[in-house]
Amino acid sequence: MKKLGLSDLAVNAAWPRWWSDEADSSASARVELRFSLARKLGMDPHSLLDDQQQPRFVWRDEARFKHLSGESEIEQSAITSFGKAIGSVLITASPAAVPITGASAEKLRQAILSDKQPYVRLVDLLSLCWSTGIPVVHLRVFPWPQKRMAAMTVQVKDRFVILLGKDSMYPAQIAFYLAHEIGHISLSHLTSDRVIVDLEPPTPTLDEDDTEEAAADHFALELLTGDARPTVLPSGPRYSARELARVALASAEALKVEPGTLALCFGYSTNDWATANASLQRIYSSPKSVWNEVNNLALTQLALERVPDDSADYLNAILGVNPS
């Protein structure tokens, strides 16, 4: 598998805890090892049973890759199969679904604000997803060593799973990626393909060339701000990150927009990302690993007793949690 390019982290995460030198001497244990790795990594088990064959991934054609640039067919197959395999385990361990397909950004935003929230935050989007049966986790293990995946939405039968990949120390940045994936689900973008992989674009600008990406971007902005095309501009020619942070914090509740999101809207409007990103350091009291918040909430929602111990160990590794 490593000859295919799979990362050490992915192989190690999938490797079962029960494996031992004694198991290595057992033909049946070696077969079970191959089936276990195949299930977790989305590989054809038969290709792992024959040492003369090159291992094959199960899925590729069901996925659409956004912002694709240079990823090989094997890399695409590995990412798709990895996501599908994890998605299947997550669905088994998740609450029942309440469909949100067809729900508008405005309707979802009003549902959140009606719960006496001052604005739409990352934690509100996470709560929305889990309450409607959409598991959301942040991957700490990737199938490929050089990952550019911002997020992935996977359909398993009639259920959806969102896998985040973008790291950030500030919640507003991840909130946009999550809102974007909710947009793909609500706008029925997964009717023809079972997986949408959003790779990180070279620059954080709205993608107007791709109709579906543009629609998901505008859905996300409307969900977060109430306006599908918000414009946030400076009042004068001279401004600073400190001033942007001050105005964002002072205006957030009146505008019903989370202050970090307001600062990012300034970045989109002016393309001055240096100032927008610098302002985040002043908007939030201290930086923190957002993936930790995402996965801690996931652990409170997942019923890991519904999946085999081997699969629960695998999920814990994927979420960056040490199994007890």
CSV table of C-alpha atoms in Angstrom, one decimal:
chain,number,residue,atom,x,y,z
A,1,MET,CA,0.0,0.0,0.0
A,2,LYS,CA,2.9,2.4,0.7
A,3,LYS,CA,4.1,1.8,-2.8
A,4,LEU,CA,0.8,3.3,-4.0
A,5,GLY,CA,1.7,6.4,-2.0
A,6,LEU,CA,-0.6,6.0,1.0
A,7,SER,CA,0.6,8.0,3.9
A,8,ASP,CA,2.1,6.2,6.9
A,9,LEU,CA,-0.5,7.9,9.1
A,10,ALA,CA,-3.3,6.4,7.1
A,11,VAL,CA,-1.8,2.9,7.1
A,12,ASN,CA,-1.0,3.0,10.8
A,13,ALA,CA,-4.5,4.3,11.7
A,14,ALA,CA,-6.1,1.4,9.8
A,15,TRP,CA,-3.7,-1.2,11.2
A,16,PRO,CA,-5.7,-3.2,13.8
A,17,ARG,CA,-4.6,-3.3,17.5
A,18,TRP,CA,-5.0,-7.1,17.6
A,19,TRP,CA,-2.2,-7.6,15.2
A,20,SER,CA,0.9,-9.3,16.7
A,21,ASP,CA,3.8,-11.5,15.9
A,22,GLU,CA,1.6,-14.5,16.8
A,23,ALA,CA,-1.1,-13.3,14.4
A,24,ASP,CA,1.6,-12.9,11.7
A,25,SER,CA,2.1,-16.7,11.9
A,26,SER,CA,-1.6,-17.4,11.3
A,27,ALA,CA,-2.8,-17.7,7.7
A,28,SER,CA,-6.4,-16.8,8.8
A,29,ALA,CA,-5.2,-13.8,10.8
A,30,ARG,CA,-3.3,-12.5,7.8
A,31,VAL,CA,-6.5,-12.8,5.7
A,32,GLU,CA,-8.5,-11.0,8.3
A,33,LEU,CA,-5.8,-8.3,8.4
A,34,ARG,CA,-6.2,-7.7,4.7
A,35,PHE,CA,-10.0,-7.5,4.9
A,36,SER,CA,-9.8,-5.1,7.9
A,37,LEU,CA,-7.4,-2.8,6.0
A,38,ALA,CA,-9.6,-3.0,2.8
A,39,ARG,CA,-12.7,-2.0,4.7
A,40,LYS,CA,-11.1,1.0,6.4
A,41,LEU,CA,-9.2,2.4,3.4
A,42,GLY,CA,-11.8,1.7,0.8
A,43,MET,CA,-9.8,-0.9,-1.1
A,44,ASP,CA,-10.8,-4.0,-3.1
A,45,PRO,CA,-10.1,-6.8,-0.6
A,46,HIS,CA,-9.4,-9.3,-3.4
A,47,SER,CA,-6.5,-7.1,-4.6
A,48,LEU,CA,-5.0,-7.3,-1.1
A,49,LEU,CA,-5.3,-11.1,-1.0
A,50,ASP,CA,-3.1,-11.7,-4.1
A,51,ASP,CA,0.5,-10.5,-3.5
A,52,GLN,CA,1.0,-10.4,-7.3
A,53,GLN,CA,-1.7,-7.8,-7.8
A,54,GLN,CA,-1.4,-4.1,-7.3
A,55,PRO,CA,-3.8,-3.0,-4.5
A,56,ARG,CA,-6.9,-1.2,-6.0
A,57,PHE,CA,-9.2,1.4,-4.5
A,58,VAL,CA,-12.9,0.8,-4.8
A,59,TRP,CA,-14.2,4.3,-5.7
A,60,ARG,CA,-13.2,7.0,-8.0
A,61,ASP,CA,-15.8,7.7,-10.7
A,62,GLU,CA,-18.4,8.7,-8.1
A,63,ALA,CA,-16.5,11.8,-7.1
A,64,ARG,CA,-16.1,15.3,-8.3
A,65,PHE,CA,-13.0,17.2,-7.4
A,66,LYS,CA,-13.1,21.0,-7.1
A,67,HIS,CA,-9.9,23.0,-7.8
A,68,LEU,CA,-8.2,19.9,-9.0
A,69,SER,CA,-4.5,20.6,-9.9
A,70,GLY,CA,-2.1,17.8,-10.5
A,71,GLU,CA,-3.6,15.1,-8.4
A,72,SER,CA,-3.1,11.7,-10.1
A,73,GLU,CA,-5.9,9.2,-10.7
A,74,ILE,CA,-4.6,7.0,-7.9
A,75,GLU,CA,-4.5,10.0,-5.5
A,76,GLN,CA,-8.1,10.8,-6.5
A,77,SER,CA,-9.2,7.2,-6.0
A,78,ALA,CA,-7.4,7.0,-2.6
A,79,ILE,CA,-9.1,10.2,-1.4
A,80,THR,CA,-12.6,9.2,-2.6
A,81,SER,CA,-12.3,5.6,-1.2
A,82,PHE,CA,-10.9,6.9,2.1
A,83,GLY,CA,-13.8,9.3,2.5
A,84,LYS,CA,-16.5,6.7,1.5
A,85,ALA,CA,-15.1,4.2,3.9
A,86,ILE,CA,-15.0,6.6,6.8
A,87,GLY,CA,-18.4,8.0,5.9
A,88,SER,CA,-20.0,4.5,6.2
A,89,VAL,CA,-18.6,4.0,9.7
A,90,LEU,CA,-19.7,7.5,10.8
A,91,ILE,CA,-23.3,7.0,9.6
A,92,THR,CA,-23.5,3.7,11.5
A,93,ALA,CA,-22.5,5.5,14.7
A,94,SER,CA,-24.7,8.6,14.2
A,95,PRO,CA,-28.2,9.8,15.1
A,96,ALA,CA,-31.1,9.4,12.6
A,97,ALA,CA,-31.4,11.9,9.8
A,98,VAL,CA,-33.8,14.8,9.2
A,99,PRO,CA,-33.4,15.8,5.6
A,100,ILE,CA,-32.2,19.3,4.9
A,101,THR,CA,-32.0,18.9,1.1
A,102,GLY,CA,-34.0,21.8,-0.5
A,103,ALA,CA,-33.8,23.9,2.7
A,104,SER,CA,-32.8,27.5,1.8
A,105,ALA,CA,-29.9,29.3,3.4
A,106,GLU,CA,-32.3,31.9,4.8
A,107,LYS,CA,-34.5,29.1,6.4
A,108,LEU,CA,-31.5,27.5,8.1
A,109,ARG,CA,-30.2,30.9,9.2
A,110,GLN,CA,-33.5,31.9,10.7
A,111,ALA,CA,-33.7,28.5,12.5
A,112,ILE,CA,-30.4,29.2,14.2
A,113,LEU,CA,-31.1,32.8,15.0
A,114,SER,CA,-34.6,31.9,16.4
A,115,ASP,CA,-32.8,29.9,19.1
A,116,LYS,CA,-31.7,33.3,20.6
A,117,GLN,CA,-28.2,33.2,19.0
A,118,PRO,CA,-26.8,36.7,18.2
A,119,TYR,CA,-25.3,35.4,14.9
A,120,VAL,CA,-24.4,32.2,13.1
A,121,ARG,CA,-21.2,30.6,14.6
A,122,LEU,CA,-19.3,27.5,13.8
A,123,VAL,CA,-20.7,25.7,16.8
A,124,ASP,CA,-24.2,26.6,15.6
A,125,LEU,CA,-23.5,25.0,12.2
A,126,LEU,CA,-22.1,21.9,13.9
A,127,SER,CA,-25.2,21.6,16.0
A,128,LEU,CA,-27.4,22.0,12.9
A,129,CYS,CA,-25.6,19.2,11.2
A,130,TRP,CA,-25.6,16.8,14.1
A,131,SER,CA,-29.3,17.5,14.9
A,132,THR,CA,-30.2,16.7,11.3
A,133,GLY,CA,-28.1,13.5,11.2
A,134,ILE,CA,-25.1,14.8,9.3
A,135,PRO,CA,-21.9,13.7,11.0
A,136,VAL,CA,-19.1,16.3,10.8
A,137,VAL,CA,-15.5,15.4,11.8
A,138,HIS,CA,-12.1,17.0,11.2
A,139,LEU,CA,-9.7,14.5,9.7
A,140,ARG,CA,-6.4,14.3,11.5
A,141,VAL,CA,-5.2,11.6,9.1
A,142,PHE,CA,-5.1,11.9,5.3
A,143,PRO,CA,-4.6,9.2,2.7
A,144,TRP,CA,-2.0,11.2,1.0
A,145,PRO,CA,1.1,12.8,2.6
A,146,GLN,CA,0.6,16.1,0.9
A,147,LYS,CA,-3.0,17.0,1.5
A,148,ARG,CA,-4.8,20.0,0.0
A,149,MET,CA,-8.3,18.9,1.0
A,150,ALA,CA,-10.4,21.7,2.5
A,151,ALA,CA,-13.5,19.6,2.9
A,152,MET,CA,-15.4,16.6,1.5
A,153,THR,CA,-19.0,15.7,1.5
A,154,VAL,CA,-19.9,12.1,1.1
A,155,GLN,CA,-23.3,10.5,0.4
A,156,VAL,CA,-23.9,7.0,1.9
A,157,LYS,CA,-27.3,5.8,0.6
A,158,ASP,CA,-29.6,8.7,1.6
A,159,ARG,CA,-27.3,10.1,4.3
A,160,PHE,CA,-24.6,12.7,4.1
A,161,VAL,CA,-21.3,13.1,6.0
A,162,ILE,CA,-19.0,16.1,6.0
A,163,LEU,CA,-15.3,15.6,6.5
A,164,LEU,CA,-13.3,18.8,7.1
A,165,GLY,CA,-9.6,19.0,6.3
A,166,LYS,CA,-8.6,22.7,6.5
A,167,ASP,CA,-6.8,23.6,9.6
A,168,SER,CA,-7.3,26.9,11.3
A,169,MET,CA,-6.8,28.6,14.7
A,170,TYR,CA,-10.0,30.7,14.2
A,171,PRO,CA,-13.6,29.3,13.9
A,172,ALA,CA,-14.8,31.8,11.3
A,173,GLN,CA,-12.5,30.3,8.6
A,174,ILE,CA,-13.8,26.7,9.2
A,175,ALA,CA,-17.4,28.0,9.5
A,176,PHE,CA,-17.3,29.1,5.9
A,177,TYR,CA,-16.0,25.7,4.7
A,178,LEU,CA,-18.7,23.9,6.7
A,179,ALA,CA,-21.4,26.3,5.5
A,180,HIS,CA,-20.2,25.7,1.9
A,181,GLU,CA,-20.5,21.9,2.3
A,182,ILE,CA,-24.0,22.3,3.8
A,183,GLY,CA,-24.8,24.3,0.7
A,184,HIS,CA,-23.7,21.4,-1.5
A,185,ILE,CA,-26.2,19.1,0.4
A,186,SER,CA,-29.1,21.6,0.5
A,187,LEU,CA,-28.7,22.4,-3.2
A,188,SER,CA,-28.7,18.7,-4.2
A,189,HIS,CA,-25.3,18.8,-5.7
A,190,LEU,CA,-24.8,15.2,-4.8
A,191,THR,CA,-27.6,13.7,-6.9
A,192,SER,CA,-25.3,12.5,-9.7
A,193,ASP,CA,-22.1,12.1,-7.7
A,194,ARG,CA,-21.7,10.5,-4.3
A,195,VAL,CA,-18.7,12.5,-3.2
A,196,ILE,CA,-17.7,16.2,-3.7
A,197,VAL,CA,-14.1,16.9,-2.7
A,198,ASP,CA,-13.2,20.6,-2.2
A,199,LEU,CA,-9.5,21.0,-2.6
A,200,GLU,CA,-8.1,24.2,-1.2
A,201,PRO,CA,-8.0,26.8,-4.0
A,202,PRO,CA,-4.7,28.7,-4.6
A,203,THR,CA,-6.3,31.9,-3.4
A,204,PRO,CA,-9.3,32.4,-1.1
A,205,THR,CA,-11.6,34.0,-3.7
A,206,LEU,CA,-15.2,33.1,-4.7
A,207,ASP,CA,-15.2,30.6,-7.6
A,208,GLU,CA,-17.6,32.1,-10.1
A,209,ASP,CA,-16.3,29.9,-13.0
A,210,ASP,CA,-17.8,26.7,-11.5
A,211,THR,CA,-21.6,27.1,-11.2
A,212,GLU,CA,-22.0,24.7,-8.3
A,213,GLU,CA,-19.0,26.1,-6.4
A,214,ALA,CA,-20.4,29.6,-6.9
A,215,ALA,CA,-23.8,28.5,-5.7
A,216,ALA,CA,-22.4,26.8,-2.6
A,217,ASP,CA,-20.2,29.9,-1.9
A,218,HIS,CA,-23.2,32.2,-2.0
A,219,PHE,CA,-25.3,29.8,0.0
A,220,ALA,CA,-22.6,29.8,2.7
A,221,LEU,CA,-22.4,33.6,2.7
A,222,GLU,CA,-26.2,33.9,3.0
A,223,LEU,CA,-26.3,31.4,5.8
A,224,LEU,CA,-23.5,33.2,7.7
A,225,THR,CA,-24.4,36.8,7.0
A,226,GLY,CA,-28.0,37.0,5.6
A,227,ASP,CA,-26.6,38.3,2.2
A,228,ALA,CA,-25.4,36.0,-0.6
A,229,ARG,CA,-23.0,38.8,-1.8
A,230,PRO,CA,-22.0,40.8,1.3
A,231,THR,CA,-19.6,43.7,0.8
A,232,VAL,CA,-17.5,45.0,3.7
A,233,LEU,CA,-15.3,48.0,2.7
A,234,PRO,CA,-13.3,50.5,4.8
A,235,SER,CA,-14.8,53.9,5.4
A,236,GLY,CA,-11.5,55.6,4.4
A,237,PRO,CA,-8.2,55.0,2.6
A,238,ARG,CA,-6.4,54.4,5.9
A,239,TYR,CA,-7.2,51.4,8.0
A,240,SER,CA,-5.5,48.7,10.1
A,241,ALA,CA,-6.1,45.2,11.4
A,242,ARG,CA,-6.7,46.7,14.8
A,243,GLU,CA,-9.4,49.0,13.5
A,244,LEU,CA,-11.1,46.3,11.5
A,245,ALA,CA,-11.2,44.1,14.6
A,246,ARG,CA,-12.7,46.9,16.6
A,247,VAL,CA,-15.4,47.7,14.1
A,248,ALA,CA,-16.2,44.0,13.5
A,249,LEU,CA,-16.6,43.4,17.3
A,250,ALA,CA,-18.7,46.5,17.7
A,251,SER,CA,-21.0,45.8,14.7
A,252,ALA,CA,-21.5,42.0,15.0
A,253,GLU,CA,-24.6,41.9,17.1
A,254,ALA,CA,-26.4,44.7,15.2
A,255,LEU,CA,-25.6,43.1,11.9
A,256,LYS,CA,-26.2,39.6,13.2
A,257,VAL,CA,-22.9,38.4,11.7
A,258,GLU,CA,-20.1,36.8,13.7
A,259,PRO,CA,-17.2,39.2,14.0
A,260,GLY,CA,-14.6,36.9,12.5
A,261,THR,CA,-16.9,36.3,9.5
A,262,LEU,CA,-17.3,40.1,9.1
A,263,ALA,CA,-13.5,40.3,8.9
A,264,LEU,CA,-13.3,37.6,6.3
A,265,CYS,CA,-16.0,39.3,4.3
A,266,PHE,CA,-13.7,42.4,4.3
A,267,GLY,CA,-11.0,40.1,2.9
A,268,TYR,CA,-13.3,38.9,0.1
A,269,SER,CA,-14.4,42.4,-0.6
A,270,THR,CA,-11.0,44.1,-0.7
A,271,ASN,CA,-8.7,41.1,-1.4
A,272,ASP,CA,-6.7,42.4,1.5
A,273,TRP,CA,-6.2,39.1,3.2
A,274,ALA,CA,-3.2,40.2,5.2
A,275,THR,CA,-5.3,42.8,7.1
A,276,ALA,CA,-8.3,40.5,7.4
A,277,ASN,CA,-6.3,37.6,8.8
A,278,ALA,CA,-4.3,39.8,11.1
A,279,SER,CA,-7.6,41.2,12.6
A,280,LEU,CA,-8.6,37.6,13.6
A,281,GLN,CA,-5.8,37.7,16.2
A,282,ARG,CA,-7.6,40.6,17.9
A,283,ILE,CA,-11.2,39.4,17.4
A,284,TYR,CA,-10.6,36.1,19.3
A,285,SER,CA,-9.3,36.2,22.8
A,286,SER,CA,-6.7,33.5,22.0
A,287,PRO,CA,-6.0,31.2,19.0
A,288,LYS,CA,-7.0,27.5,19.4
A,289,SER,CA,-7.1,24.4,17.3
A,290,VAL,CA,-10.5,24.4,15.8
A,291,TRP,CA,-10.3,20.8,14.8
A,292,ASN,CA,-10.3,19.9,18.5
A,293,GLU,CA,-13.6,21.7,19.1
A,294,VAL,CA,-15.1,20.0,16.0
A,295,ASN,CA,-14.0,16.5,17.1
A,296,ASN,CA,-14.8,16.9,20.7
A,297,LEU,CA,-18.4,17.7,19.7
A,298,ALA,CA,-18.4,14.7,17.4
A,299,LEU,CA,-17.3,12.4,20.2
A,300,THR,CA,-20.3,13.5,22.3
A,301,GLN,CA,-22.6,12.6,19.3
A,302,LEU,CA,-21.2,9.4,18.0
A,303,ALA,CA,-22.5,6.1,19.4
A,304,LEU,CA,-19.3,4.1,19.0
A,305,GLU,CA,-20.8,1.1,20.7
A,306,ARG,CA,-22.8,0.6,17.4
A,307,VAL,CA,-19.6,-0.2,15.4
A,308,PRO,CA,-17.1,-3.0,15.9
A,309,ASP,CA,-14.2,-2.3,18.3
A,310,ASP,CA,-11.8,-2.3,15.3
A,311,SER,CA,-13.8,0.4,13.5
A,312,ALA,CA,-14.1,2.5,16.7
A,313,ASP,CA,-10.3,2.3,17.1
A,314,TYR,CA,-10.0,3.5,13.6
A,315,LEU,CA,-12.4,6.4,14.1
A,316,ASN,CA,-10.5,7.5,17.2
A,317,ALA,CA,-7.3,7.5,15.2
A,318,ILE,CA,-8.9,9.5,12.4
A,319,LEU,CA,-10.2,12.0,14.9
A,320,GLY,CA,-6.9,12.3,16.7
A,321,VAL,CA,-8.1,10.6,19.9
A,322,ASN,CA,-6.1,8.0,21.8
A,323,PRO,CA,-8.3,5.0,22.5
A,324,SER,CA,-8.5,4.1,26.2
